Coordinates of C-alpha atoms in Angstrom, one line a residue:
Chain A
V1 CA -113.1 -83.5 -37.2
A2 CA -111.0 -84.8 -34.4
H3 CA -109.6 -82.4 -31.9
T4 CA -107.9 -82.2 -28.6
F5 CA -109.7 -79.2 -27.2
S6 CA -111.2 -80.1 -23.7
G7 CA -114.3 -77.8 -24.2
G8 CA -115.9 -77.2 -27.6
F9 CA -114.1 -76.8 -30.8
P10 CA -114.2 -73.3 -32.2
I11 CA -115.1 -74.1 -35.8
G12 CA -113.6 -70.9 -37.0
L13 CA -110.2 -72.4 -36.6
V14 CA -110.6 -74.7 -39.5
N15 CA -110.8 -71.8 -41.9
A16 CA -108.4 -69.6 -40.0
N17 CA -105.4 -71.4 -41.6
P18 CA -106.5 -73.1 -44.8
L19 CA -103.8 -75.2 -46.5
E20 CA -103.0 -74.2 -50.0
R21 CA -102.8 -76.7 -52.7
N22 CA -99.5 -78.4 -53.3
R23 CA -97.9 -77.1 -50.1
D24 CA -96.4 -79.3 -47.4
Y25 CA -97.5 -77.1 -44.5
T26 CA -98.5 -73.6 -43.6
I27 CA -98.0 -71.6 -40.4
R28 CA -100.3 -68.8 -39.6
R29 CA -100.4 -66.5 -36.7
I30 CA -103.9 -66.4 -35.3
V31 CA -105.3 -64.3 -32.6
D32 CA -108.3 -65.6 -30.6
T33 CA -110.1 -62.4 -30.1
S34 CA -112.9 -63.8 -28.1
K35 CA -111.1 -65.3 -25.2
S36 CA -107.5 -64.8 -23.8
R37 CA -106.4 -62.6 -26.8
K38 CA -103.1 -64.3 -26.7
P39 CA -101.7 -65.0 -30.2
A40 CA -101.0 -68.6 -31.3
R41 CA -99.5 -70.3 -34.3
D42 CA -101.4 -72.7 -36.2
I43 CA -99.5 -75.3 -38.2
A44 CA -101.4 -77.1 -40.9
V45 CA -99.9 -80.3 -42.3
P46 CA -101.7 -82.3 -45.0
I47 CA -102.1 -86.0 -44.5
A48 CA -101.4 -88.1 -47.6
G49 CA -101.3 -85.1 -49.9
G50 CA -104.5 -83.6 -48.4
Y51 CA -106.8 -86.5 -49.5
V52 CA -107.2 -87.8 -46.1
G53 CA -107.4 -84.5 -44.3
V54 CA -105.4 -81.8 -42.6
V55 CA -103.8 -81.8 -39.1
H56 CA -103.8 -78.5 -37.4
V57 CA -101.5 -78.0 -34.4
G58 CA -101.9 -74.8 -32.4
L59 CA -99.1 -73.5 -30.3
R60 CA -99.6 -70.5 -28.0
E61 CA -96.8 -68.0 -28.6
D62 CA -96.5 -66.9 -25.0
L63 CA -95.9 -70.5 -23.8
V64 CA -93.4 -71.2 -26.5
L65 CA -91.6 -68.0 -25.8
A66 CA -91.5 -68.7 -22.1
G67 CA -89.9 -72.1 -22.9
V68 CA -87.4 -70.4 -25.3
R69 CA -86.6 -67.8 -22.6
Q70 CA -86.0 -70.6 -20.0
V71 CA -83.6 -72.3 -22.4
Q72 CA -81.9 -69.0 -23.0
Q73 CA -81.5 -68.4 -19.3
A74 CA -80.1 -71.9 -18.7
V75 CA -77.6 -71.4 -21.5
A76 CA -76.7 -67.9 -20.2
M77 CA -76.2 -69.3 -16.7
M78 CA -74.1 -72.1 -18.0
V79 CA -71.9 -69.8 -20.0
G80 CA -71.6 -67.5 -17.0
A81 CA -70.6 -70.4 -14.8
F82 CA -68.0 -71.6 -17.4
V83 CA -66.5 -68.1 -17.7
L84 CA -66.3 -67.7 -14.0
F85 CA -64.8 -71.2 -13.6
G86 CA -62.3 -70.4 -16.3
L87 CA -61.3 -67.1 -14.7
V88 CA -60.8 -68.7 -11.3
A89 CA -59.0 -71.7 -12.8
S90 CA -56.7 -69.5 -14.9
Y91 CA -56.1 -67.2 -12.0
F92 CA -54.9 -70.1 -9.9
F93 CA -53.0 -71.6 -12.7
S94 CA -51.3 -68.4 -13.6
K95 CA -50.6 -67.8 -9.9
S96 CA -49.0 -71.2 -9.7
V97 CA -46.7 -70.1 -12.5
T98 CA -46.0 -66.5 -11.6
K99 CA -45.5 -67.0 -7.9
P100 CA -42.4 -69.1 -8.3
L101 CA -41.2 -66.6 -11.0
E102 CA -41.8 -63.7 -8.6
E103 CA -39.9 -65.6 -5.9
L104 CA -37.2 -66.3 -8.3
S105 CA -36.8 -62.8 -9.4
E106 CA -36.9 -61.7 -5.8
A107 CA -34.1 -64.2 -5.0
V108 CA -32.1 -63.1 -7.9
R109 CA -32.5 -59.5 -6.8
E110 CA -31.3 -60.3 -3.3
V111 CA -28.2 -62.2 -4.5
N112 CA -25.2 -60.9 -2.7
L113 CA -22.2 -61.3 -4.8
S114 CA -19.8 -60.4 -2.1
G115 CA -21.1 -63.3 0.0
L116 CA -19.8 -66.8 -0.2
G117 CA -21.4 -67.3 -3.6
A118 CA -24.0 -69.9 -2.8
P119 CA -27.5 -68.5 -2.1
P120 CA -28.9 -69.0 1.3
A121 CA -30.5 -72.4 2.1
D122 CA -34.1 -71.2 2.0
S123 CA -33.8 -69.2 -1.2
P124 CA -36.2 -70.0 -3.9
L125 CA -33.1 -70.4 -6.1
N126 CA -32.6 -73.7 -4.2
L127 CA -36.3 -74.4 -3.4
A128 CA -37.5 -74.2 -6.9
V129 CA -34.9 -76.6 -8.0
G130 CA -35.3 -79.0 -5.0
A131 CA -32.9 -81.5 -3.8
S132 CA -33.2 -84.2 -6.4
P133 CA -32.6 -83.6 -10.1
L134 CA -35.8 -85.6 -10.7
Q135 CA -37.7 -82.6 -9.6
V136 CA -36.4 -80.5 -12.3
E137 CA -39.5 -80.7 -14.4
T138 CA -41.1 -77.3 -15.1
E139 CA -39.7 -74.5 -17.2
V140 CA -39.7 -72.4 -14.0
D141 CA -37.4 -75.0 -12.3
R142 CA -35.1 -75.0 -15.2
L143 CA -35.0 -71.2 -15.2
A144 CA -34.2 -71.3 -11.5
L145 CA -31.4 -73.8 -12.2
E146 CA -30.0 -71.5 -14.9
F147 CA -30.2 -68.5 -12.5
Q148 CA -28.4 -70.5 -9.9
R149 CA -25.6 -71.4 -12.2
M150 CA -25.4 -67.8 -13.4
V151 CA -25.2 -66.6 -9.9
H152 CA -22.3 -68.9 -9.2
R153 CA -20.5 -67.7 -12.2
L154 CA -21.1 -64.1 -11.3
A155 CA -19.9 -64.6 -7.8
A156 CA -16.7 -66.2 -9.0
A157 CA -16.1 -63.4 -11.5
Y158 CA -16.9 -60.8 -8.7
H159 CA -14.4 -62.5 -6.4
Q160 CA -11.8 -62.5 -9.0
L161 CA -12.4 -58.8 -9.7
Q162 CA -12.1 -58.0 -6.0
E163 CA -8.8 -59.9 -5.8
T164 CA -7.5 -58.1 -8.8
H165 CA -8.5 -54.8 -7.3
Q166 CA -6.8 -55.5 -4.1
Q167 CA -3.6 -56.5 -5.9
L168 CA -3.8 -53.3 -7.8
V169 CA -4.1 -51.2 -4.7
A170 CA -1.2 -53.0 -3.1
A171 CA 0.9 -52.5 -6.3
E172 CA -0.1 -48.8 -6.3
K173 CA 1.0 -48.5 -2.7
L174 CA 4.2 -50.2 -3.4
S175 CA 4.9 -47.9 -6.3
A176 CA 4.1 -44.9 -4.1
I177 CA 6.5 -46.1 -1.5
G178 CA 9.0 -46.6 -4.3
T179 CA 8.5 -43.0 -5.5
I180 CA 9.0 -41.8 -1.9
A181 CA 12.1 -43.9 -1.4
A182 CA 13.6 -42.7 -4.7
G183 CA 12.8 -39.1 -3.9
M184 CA 14.2 -39.6 -0.4
A185 CA 17.5 -41.0 -1.9
H186 CA 17.9 -38.1 -4.2
E187 CA 17.1 -35.6 -1.4
M188 CA 19.6 -37.2 0.9
N189 CA 22.4 -38.3 -1.3
N190 CA 23.8 -34.8 -2.1
P191 CA 23.9 -33.5 1.5
L192 CA 25.4 -36.8 2.7
A193 CA 28.1 -36.6 0.1
G194 CA 28.7 -33.0 1.1
L195 CA 28.8 -33.9 4.9
Q196 CA 31.3 -36.7 4.1
N197 CA 33.6 -34.5 2.2
C198 CA 33.5 -31.8 4.9
V199 CA 34.3 -34.4 7.5
R200 CA 37.1 -35.8 5.4
R201 CA 38.6 -32.3 5.1
I202 CA 38.2 -31.4 8.7
R203 CA 39.9 -34.6 9.7
R204 CA 42.9 -33.8 7.5
D205 CA 43.2 -30.2 8.8
P206 CA 41.4 -30.0 12.1
H207 CA 43.0 -26.8 13.3
N208 CA 41.9 -24.7 10.3
Q209 CA 39.6 -22.4 12.3
H210 CA 38.3 -20.5 9.3
Q211 CA 37.5 -23.7 7.4
L212 CA 35.9 -25.2 10.5
V213 CA 33.4 -22.4 11.0
R214 CA 32.4 -22.3 7.3
Y215 CA 31.9 -26.0 7.2
L216 CA 30.1 -26.3 10.5
T217 CA 27.6 -23.7 9.4
A218 CA 26.9 -25.5 6.1
M219 CA 26.8 -28.9 7.8
E220 CA 24.3 -27.7 10.3
E221 CA 22.1 -26.4 7.6
S222 CA 22.4 -29.7 5.7
A223 CA 21.5 -31.7 8.7
D224 CA 18.5 -29.4 9.4
R225 CA 17.3 -29.9 5.9
M226 CA 17.6 -33.7 6.1
Q227 CA 15.8 -33.6 9.3
R228 CA 13.0 -31.6 7.7
V229 CA 12.8 -34.2 4.9
V230 CA 12.6 -37.1 7.3
R231 CA 10.0 -35.4 9.5
G232 CA 7.9 -34.6 6.5
L233 CA 8.2 -38.1 5.3
L234 CA 7.1 -39.3 8.7
D235 CA 4.1 -37.0 8.6
L236 CA 3.3 -38.3 5.2
S237 CA 3.6 -42.0 6.0
R238 CA 1.8 -41.6 9.4
P239 CA -1.9 -42.4 8.8
H240 CA -3.8 -39.2 9.1
R241 CA -6.8 -40.1 11.2
P242 CA -8.2 -36.6 11.8
E243 CA -10.0 -35.8 15.0
I244 CA -13.0 -34.2 13.4
V245 CA -14.7 -31.4 15.4
E246 CA -16.4 -28.1 14.7
V247 CA -13.7 -25.6 13.9
Q248 CA -14.1 -21.8 13.7
L249 CA -12.6 -21.0 10.4
E250 CA -11.8 -17.3 10.8
P251 CA -9.7 -17.6 14.1
L252 CA -8.0 -20.6 12.6
L253 CA -6.9 -18.7 9.5
E254 CA -5.8 -15.8 11.6
R255 CA -3.6 -18.1 13.7
V256 CA -2.1 -19.5 10.5
L257 CA -1.4 -15.9 9.2
L258 CA 0.4 -15.2 12.5
V259 CA 2.6 -18.4 12.1
V260 CA 3.5 -17.5 8.6
G261 CA 4.0 -13.8 9.5
H262 CA 7.7 -13.8 8.6
K263 CA 6.9 -15.3 5.2
L264 CA 4.3 -12.6 4.6
S265 CA 6.7 -9.8 5.5
E266 CA 9.4 -11.4 3.3
A267 CA 6.9 -11.3 0.4
E268 CA 5.9 -7.7 1.5
V269 CA 2.2 -8.7 1.2
S270 CA -0.7 -8.0 3.6
P271 CA -3.3 -10.6 2.9
N272 CA -7.0 -10.0 2.5
L273 CA -9.0 -12.4 4.7
E274 CA -12.7 -12.7 4.1
V275 CA -14.8 -15.5 5.8
K276 CA -18.4 -15.3 4.8
P277 CA -20.8 -15.8 7.7
D278 CA -22.2 -19.1 6.2
A279 CA -18.6 -20.5 6.2
A280 CA -17.8 -19.7 9.7
V281 CA -17.6 -23.2 10.8
V282 CA -16.0 -26.2 9.2
W283 CA -15.7 -29.7 10.3
G284 CA -12.2 -31.0 10.7
D285 CA -9.0 -31.4 12.8
S286 CA -7.9 -28.0 13.5
Q287 CA -4.2 -28.8 13.8
Q288 CA -4.1 -30.6 10.5
L289 CA -6.1 -27.9 8.8
E290 CA -3.7 -25.3 10.1
Q291 CA -0.9 -27.3 8.5
V292 CA -2.8 -27.4 5.2
F293 CA -3.4 -23.6 5.1
Q294 CA 0.2 -22.9 6.4
N295 CA 1.8 -24.9 3.6
I296 CA -0.4 -23.3 0.9
I297 CA 0.0 -19.8 2.2
A298 CA 3.8 -20.3 2.7
N299 CA 4.0 -21.4 -1.0
A300 CA 2.0 -18.4 -2.1
C301 CA 4.4 -16.1 -0.2
D302 CA 7.4 -17.8 -1.8
S303 CA 5.9 -17.2 -5.2
L304 CA 5.1 -13.6 -4.4
R305 CA 8.6 -12.9 -3.1
E306 CA 10.1 -14.4 -6.2
S307 CA 7.9 -12.1 -8.4
R308 CA 8.8 -9.1 -6.3
E309 CA 12.5 -9.9 -6.5
R310 CA 12.2 -10.2 -10.3
D311 CA 10.2 -7.1 -10.7
P312 CA 10.5 -4.3 -8.1
G313 CA 7.4 -2.7 -9.4
F314 CA 5.3 -5.8 -8.7
W315 CA 2.5 -5.4 -6.3
P316 CA 1.9 -8.7 -4.4
Q317 CA -1.6 -9.7 -3.6
L318 CA -2.9 -12.6 -1.5
D319 CA -6.6 -13.2 -1.1
I320 CA -8.0 -15.7 1.3
T321 CA -11.8 -16.1 1.0
A322 CA -14.1 -18.8 2.5
E323 CA -17.6 -19.3 1.4
R324 CA -20.3 -22.0 1.5
Q325 CA -21.1 -23.9 -1.7
G326 CA -24.0 -26.2 -1.1
Q327 CA -22.9 -28.8 1.3
R328 CA -19.3 -27.8 1.1
I329 CA -17.0 -25.0 2.4
E330 CA -14.6 -23.7 -0.1
I331 CA -11.5 -21.8 1.1
E332 CA -9.7 -20.1 -1.7
I333 CA -6.1 -19.0 -1.3
A334 CA -5.2 -16.9 -4.4
D335 CA -2.0 -15.0 -5.2
N336 CA -0.9 -13.0 -8.2
G337 CA 2.7 -14.4 -8.1
A338 CA 4.7 -16.4 -10.6
G339 CA 2.0 -19.2 -11.0
I340 CA 2.6 -22.8 -11.9
S341 CA 3.5 -24.2 -15.2
A342 CA 1.2 -26.6 -17.0
E343 CA 3.8 -29.3 -16.7
S344 CA 4.1 -28.9 -13.0
L345 CA 0.4 -28.7 -12.2
P346 CA -0.4 -32.4 -12.4
R347 CA 2.7 -33.3 -10.3
L348 CA 2.0 -30.7 -7.6
F349 CA 0.9 -33.1 -4.9
E350 CA 3.6 -35.7 -5.6
P351 CA 5.9 -36.3 -2.8
F352 CA 9.3 -34.6 -3.3
F353 CA 8.1 -32.6 -6.2
S354 CA 9.4 -29.1 -5.8
T355 CA 9.9 -26.2 -8.1
K356 CA 11.7 -24.1 -5.3
A357 CA 15.3 -23.2 -4.9
P358 CA 17.4 -25.7 -2.9
G359 CA 17.0 -25.8 0.8
S360 CA 13.7 -23.8 0.8
G361 CA 11.4 -26.8 0.2
T362 CA 11.3 -30.5 0.8
G363 CA 8.7 -31.1 -1.8
L364 CA 6.5 -32.6 0.8
G365 CA 4.3 -29.7 2.0
L366 CA 1.6 -29.8 -0.7
S367 CA 1.7 -33.6 -0.7
I368 CA 1.0 -33.6 3.0
A369 CA -1.7 -30.9 2.6
H370 CA -3.4 -32.9 -0.1
D371 CA -3.3 -36.0 2.0
I372 CA -4.8 -34.2 5.0
V373 CA -7.7 -32.7 3.0
R374 CA -8.4 -36.1 1.4
S375 CA -8.5 -37.7 4.8
H376 CA -11.1 -35.1 5.7
G377 CA -13.2 -36.2 2.9
G378 CA -12.4 -33.1 0.9
D379 CA -10.1 -32.1 -2.0
I380 CA -7.8 -29.5 -3.2
V381 CA -8.4 -27.9 -6.6
V382 CA -5.6 -25.9 -8.1
S383 CA -5.8 -23.6 -11.0
S384 CA -2.9 -21.5 -12.3
K385 CA -1.2 -20.2 -15.3
L386 CA 2.5 -19.3 -15.5
G387 CA 2.9 -15.6 -14.7
R388 CA -0.8 -15.2 -13.7
G389 CA -0.8 -16.3 -10.1
A390 CA -2.2 -19.4 -8.6
S391 CA -5.5 -20.3 -6.9
F392 CA -5.7 -23.1 -4.4
R393 CA -9.3 -24.1 -3.5
I394 CA -9.6 -26.3 -0.4
V395 CA -12.9 -28.0 -0.5
L396 CA -14.2 -29.4 2.9
P397 CA -17.5 -31.0 3.8
R398 CA -19.7 -28.7 5.7
R399 CA -20.7 -31.3 8.2
G400 CA -18.9 -34.4 9.2
R401 CA -20.2 -36.1 6.0
P402 CA -17.4 -36.8 3.7
L403 CA -17.6 -35.7 0.0
L404 CA -15.3 -38.5 -1.0
E405 CA -14.6 -41.8 0.5
P406 CA -11.8 -40.9 2.9
H407 CA -8.7 -42.7 1.8
R408 CA -6.5 -44.1 4.6
E409 CA -2.8 -45.0 4.4
S410 CA -1.9 -48.1 6.2
Chain B
M1 CA 42.6 -21.8 -16.3
K2 CA 39.7 -21.5 -14.0
V3 CA 37.3 -24.2 -12.7
L4 CA 33.6 -23.2 -12.5
L5 CA 31.8 -25.2 -9.8
V6 CA 28.0 -25.3 -9.7
D7 CA 26.2 -27.2 -6.8
D8 CA 23.1 -26.4 -4.9
E9 CA 24.3 -28.3 -1.8
D10 CA 26.4 -25.9 0.3
T11 CA 28.5 -28.5 2.1
L12 CA 29.5 -30.2 -1.1
R13 CA 30.2 -27.0 -3.0
I14 CA 32.4 -25.3 -0.5
S15 CA 34.4 -28.5 0.4
L16 CA 34.9 -29.4 -3.3
A17 CA 35.9 -25.8 -4.0
D18 CA 38.5 -26.1 -1.3
D19 CA 39.7 -29.4 -2.7
I20 CA 40.2 -28.0 -6.2
R21 CA 41.9 -24.9 -4.8
E22 CA 44.2 -27.2 -2.8
A23 CA 45.0 -29.0 -6.0
G24 CA 46.3 -25.7 -7.4
H25 CA 43.4 -24.4 -9.5
D26 CA 41.5 -21.2 -9.5
V27 CA 37.8 -21.8 -8.5
I28 CA 34.6 -19.8 -8.9
D29 CA 31.5 -21.4 -7.4
F30 CA 27.8 -20.9 -7.8
P31 CA 24.8 -22.4 -6.0
A32 CA 22.7 -22.5 -9.2
A33 CA 23.1 -22.7 -13.0
P34 CA 21.7 -19.3 -14.2
P35 CA 24.2 -17.0 -12.4
A36 CA 27.0 -19.5 -13.5
L37 CA 25.9 -19.0 -17.1
D38 CA 25.9 -15.2 -16.6
Y39 CA 29.5 -15.6 -15.4
L40 CA 30.5 -17.6 -18.4
R41 CA 29.0 -15.0 -20.7
G42 CA 30.8 -12.2 -18.9
Y43 CA 34.3 -13.8 -18.5
G44 CA 36.2 -16.2 -20.8
D45 CA 38.6 -17.5 -18.2
V46 CA 36.8 -20.8 -17.5
G47 CA 38.4 -24.0 -18.8
V48 CA 36.6 -26.7 -16.7
I49 CA 33.0 -26.9 -15.5
V50 CA 32.3 -29.1 -12.4
T51 CA 28.5 -29.3 -12.0
D52 CA 25.8 -31.2 -10.1
W53 CA 23.3 -33.1 -12.1
K54 CA 20.0 -32.6 -10.2
M55 CA 19.3 -28.9 -9.5
P56 CA 16.2 -26.9 -9.3
E57 CA 15.7 -23.9 -11.7
M58 CA 17.9 -25.4 -14.3
D59 CA 19.3 -29.0 -14.3
G60 CA 22.8 -30.0 -15.1
M61 CA 22.0 -31.1 -18.6
S62 CA 20.5 -27.8 -19.9
F63 CA 23.1 -25.9 -18.1
L64 CA 25.9 -27.8 -19.9
R65 CA 24.2 -27.5 -23.3
Q66 CA 24.1 -23.8 -23.0
A67 CA 27.6 -23.6 -21.6
K68 CA 28.9 -25.7 -24.6
Q69 CA 27.2 -23.2 -26.9
L70 CA 29.1 -20.4 -25.3
D71 CA 32.5 -22.3 -25.5
P72 CA 32.7 -25.7 -27.2
D73 CA 36.2 -26.3 -25.8
L74 CA 35.0 -26.5 -22.1
L75 CA 35.9 -29.6 -20.2
I76 CA 33.0 -31.0 -18.2
I77 CA 33.0 -33.0 -15.0
L78 CA 29.6 -34.1 -13.7
V79 CA 29.2 -34.6 -10.0
T80 CA 26.0 -36.6 -9.3
A81 CA 24.2 -38.0 -6.4
Y82 CA 22.8 -40.7 -8.6
G83 CA 24.4 -44.1 -8.0
T84 CA 24.6 -45.1 -11.6
V85 CA 26.8 -43.8 -14.4
Q86 CA 24.0 -44.2 -17.0
T87 CA 22.0 -41.2 -15.9
A88 CA 25.1 -39.1 -15.7
V89 CA 26.4 -40.0 -19.2

């Protein structure tokens, strides 16, 4: 028996793991109960079919397991290191891809189409592309290039749109001037023809006192009316740049009612005025606002007078109420007069549009009122039915903040 | 035969009425179409209508249409402030 034990050889080992016949090897777990009590594995391998002898190799389990554990730890550490490295590397890699993309999207977001079209020199839209076409390599660069082209196309389209819009506005203004000129021509032609005919007749018979008096009265009225038309037209064409200040609504409306006093007594109506406390103050140009209310209340009076003339039993009513609606002040002027036909409603604010008898209206009053309110950043809303009265709601911003983009005539 | 004159413009109406009267015709004049129609319904002595084209309340065209229904033999003369004949005819 040859062995590698440094001390004595425990003879029991030979029989602890006997090799069975016809087997290549056997492994048996053996426990040395006398000494360290640590289990070991004994491997028995026959030499030359067992005729020469058997080699036993003993391995202590704890030592083997320690070795295995060491390898496990090494592998685990290596895996961890690789994962960590992968994470870090992929982070930086993705950063290198997403950062240009983020910059690109930021640049696209900041593109100002109303500018000159080209992005600013330091924009990533340029940087990503670089100066030389050779640098166009990555997908991101190509994307940036496409974006840049798209921005240029968009800018061109935007400029074209703006130009078209300006042309449209100019055309609209021209057509408005045309409407005004046509209305003016109609309004002026008849009295002018009348004046000419009167002058011709007076020249032929200058000493006809009776004729002279009749003609002069009529001519004076004609001239006055023409003057009103011209003055109204000037008011209309003059840009309304309101002087916006805090205006006490109730005193203003009372002043207006004084001014239109004769109209009210003509219509035999005593108006109800109610200004709610939260609508005490509006923001506007008091003179212009007076003109607005004056025009609308005068119209209401005309309508009421007409109804009264038609039906003596008619009881005219005129209600003026002001109240706050959120950020707006609404002043409603409602009458129970003749009302406005559905055909007339959409044309109400057109210059020279009038439903009144000749001489009593220029057709400019409501047009001017509408223009004034619009230049205050407000609006006039009309609702009416023929025979059921009319309601004009003048909507004004509560503070100096406009409800609508103030439109200016130039 | 009477001439019925309708025009909302006072200067034109009274001076034209005097012109027609001087020419030897009877004239009755109105500042608007509805009372002129009332007259036509009440009296049958009108042979010629001279009317303005553009008038509030009732324009010349609808006035003439109704007048022609009352008396198809009426002669019509349009006085218009429009420069062209197209709108008048």
